Amino acid sequence: MAKYQPLFTTLALCSLSLTTLTSSSLAQNKAVNQGSLQAQATTSTSVSTCPLPTEIAVTFLKSVCQEVKLTEARIYYRYFSSDTNKFGRYLTTNLYHNNVEVIRKLALKQEWGNQAKMMLTVTVPAGTKVYQGIVAPQEPSQCYPGGGQQIFIQDSKDPNLKWSEGTPLQVAEFKCPL
C-alpha cells in the first residue's frame, strides 16, 4: 500500500485542483451574470460556443450562438414598450401577437422595464454580422422560460439599419408567478 501512496496523493491533488477550478469558473460565471444584463447564471462548466462576450453569450440558451454574415437583407422583429427601449441590439425572427407571449418567450424580466407593448421591424442589410440562437430562460424560469429565437446585432445605431414605426400589440397583464 505504501508504494501506491504517491499515486493516491497525486490523484487527490488533481481532484482538488479540478474542484477548485470548477468552483472558480462557476464563481466567475455568477459574477459576470450579475452584471447589468442580469442574465441567469449558467450551471454548466462547458466552454461557450458563442463568439460574443460572456455577458451577452449567457442570454443564449447554454451560451450557444452562431455568427452569421448576412448574404442578403433580412427583416427581424423588435418588441418594446417605450422610446427608451425601442432601438436595441436584441431582435427575433418570431412574430408574436401579445405582450405576455413576448415576455415569456424572450425572457424579458419585468424589472428590466420592457413590457413589450409594441412591435417594429428592422431591416438589417447584407454583409452585417448577426448572432443567432435560442433565448435562455431567466429566473424564475416558470415565468421567463425563454425558447424564442434571438438575434443579436453589435450596433443598433448603425445608419444602414432601417427601423419601422412601432405597431401596438395586444396587451394583457403579465403575472409572475403564473
XYZ file of C-alpha atoms in Angstrom:
178
model
C 0.000 0.000 0.000
C 2.891 2.344 0.785
C 4.189 2.146 -2.783
C 0.813 3.485 -4.034
C 0.749 6.431 -1.590
C 2.391 8.918 -4.052
C -0.188 7.933 -6.672
C -3.082 8.458 -4.229
C -1.636 11.824 -3.192
C -1.305 12.888 -6.842
C -4.885 11.806 -7.603
C -6.182 13.660 -4.540
C -4.332 16.832 -5.553
C -5.632 16.574 -9.134
C -9.162 16.131 -7.822
C -8.762 19.129 -5.501
C -7.362 21.261 -8.356
C -10.236 20.283 -10.649
C -12.800 21.047 -7.938
C -11.164 24.411 -7.247
C -11.030 25.216 -10.965
C -14.692 24.261 -11.425
C -15.776 26.273 -8.371
C -13.709 29.215 -9.558
C -15.269 29.014 -13.044
C -18.762 28.901 -11.583
C -17.995 31.868 -9.338
C -16.720 33.823 -12.344
C -19.851 32.931 -14.343
C -22.048 34.017 -11.445
C -20.169 37.312 -11.056
C -20.440 38.050 -14.775
C -24.100 37.115 -14.865
C -24.919 39.515 -12.058
C -23.855 42.422 -14.288
C -26.090 44.955 -15.993
C -27.870 42.355 -18.137
C -28.712 40.306 -15.044
C -28.830 37.141 -17.127
C -29.239 33.964 -15.143
C -26.059 32.195 -14.083
C -25.131 29.107 -16.019
C -24.694 25.911 -14.064
C -22.643 24.220 -16.770
C -18.876 24.408 -16.799
C -18.733 23.880 -20.572
C -16.998 26.467 -22.689
C -19.254 28.928 -24.513
C -19.697 28.258 -28.200
C -20.824 31.816 -28.792
C -18.163 34.241 -30.070
C -19.589 37.127 -28.019
C -18.534 38.443 -24.601
C -19.796 36.256 -21.745
C -22.324 38.833 -20.521
C -24.072 38.599 -23.907
C -23.436 34.895 -24.591
C -25.299 33.892 -21.401
C -28.514 35.363 -22.841
C -28.435 32.490 -25.356
C -29.509 29.010 -24.229
C -26.417 27.199 -22.879
C -24.363 30.171 -24.182
C -24.658 28.773 -27.705
C -24.996 31.137 -30.636
C -23.876 31.198 -34.224
C -22.234 34.097 -36.033
C -23.803 34.612 -39.457
C -22.798 37.130 -42.106
C -25.980 38.017 -43.971
C -25.813 37.405 -47.720
C -28.991 39.402 -48.252
C -31.014 41.919 -46.253
C -33.168 40.325 -43.532
C -36.183 41.593 -41.637
C -36.324 40.962 -37.893
C -38.744 41.977 -35.127
C -38.086 44.129 -32.077
C -40.523 44.280 -29.145
C -40.506 47.305 -26.851
C -42.687 49.464 -24.612
C -41.166 52.953 -24.812
C -38.667 55.059 -26.712
C -36.021 54.168 -24.116
C -36.008 50.516 -25.235
C -37.164 50.925 -28.844
C -33.797 50.586 -30.600
C -31.984 47.674 -29.028
C -29.453 45.060 -30.062
C -31.702 42.073 -29.320
C -34.062 41.108 -32.146
C -36.021 37.999 -33.084
C -37.391 36.146 -36.083
C -40.546 35.305 -34.123
C -43.748 37.229 -34.759
C -45.847 37.362 -31.590
C -49.319 38.869 -31.183
C -49.471 39.672 -27.464
C -47.092 41.040 -24.862
C -47.342 38.108 -22.441
C -46.120 35.677 -25.097
C -43.218 38.029 -25.916
C -42.252 38.454 -22.249
C -42.233 34.697 -21.670
C -40.574 33.523 -24.925
C -37.947 36.286 -24.987
C -37.443 36.069 -21.191
C -37.946 39.803 -20.639
C -37.736 40.181 -16.876
C -40.142 42.947 -15.964
C -37.632 44.652 -13.692
C -35.702 45.495 -16.893
C -38.556 47.811 -17.907
C -39.658 46.307 -21.237
C -43.356 45.371 -21.155
C -43.325 44.575 -24.912
C -46.407 46.628 -25.806
C -45.186 47.484 -29.310
C -43.512 45.682 -32.205
C -41.441 47.065 -35.033
C -39.494 45.584 -37.899
C -35.860 46.274 -38.588
C -34.220 45.562 -41.911
C -30.612 44.502 -41.439
C -28.520 44.883 -44.616
C -26.488 42.207 -46.393
C -22.934 41.979 -45.113
C -23.933 42.548 -41.476
C -22.781 40.002 -38.897
C -25.585 38.802 -36.647
C -25.517 36.248 -33.861
C -28.421 33.833 -33.642
C -29.600 31.241 -31.181
C -32.299 30.375 -28.660
C -33.230 32.694 -25.777
C -32.023 31.408 -22.397
C -34.513 31.284 -19.521
C -34.372 33.857 -16.742
C -35.273 33.284 -13.099
C -37.907 32.399 -12.161
C -37.953 30.148 -15.211
C -41.669 29.319 -14.848
C -42.310 32.999 -15.653
C -39.476 33.592 -18.128
C -38.822 30.237 -19.838
C -37.267 31.692 -22.996
C -37.117 29.406 -26.010
C -37.753 32.049 -28.670
C -35.315 32.838 -31.457
C -32.785 35.512 -30.534
C -30.769 37.637 -32.928
C -28.066 39.902 -31.535
C -26.586 42.796 -33.523
C -23.441 44.625 -32.423
C -24.582 48.168 -33.271
C -28.250 49.158 -33.134
C -27.246 52.707 -34.121
C -25.806 51.579 -37.480
C -27.233 54.081 -40.021
C -27.718 51.241 -42.540
C -30.391 49.614 -40.368
C -33.951 50.523 -41.347
C -36.315 50.702 -38.375
C -40.084 50.823 -38.953
C -42.581 52.667 -36.793
C -43.978 50.668 -33.896
C -47.219 48.726 -34.104
C -49.256 48.116 -30.914
C -49.569 44.548 -29.653
C -52.485 43.021 -27.832
C -51.676 43.808 -24.184
C -52.640 41.772 -21.131
C -51.396 41.995 -17.562
C -48.313 39.848 -17.046
C -48.387 37.978 -13.742
C -45.491 36.160 -12.161
C -45.844 33.677 -10.567
C -48.427 32.472 -13.020
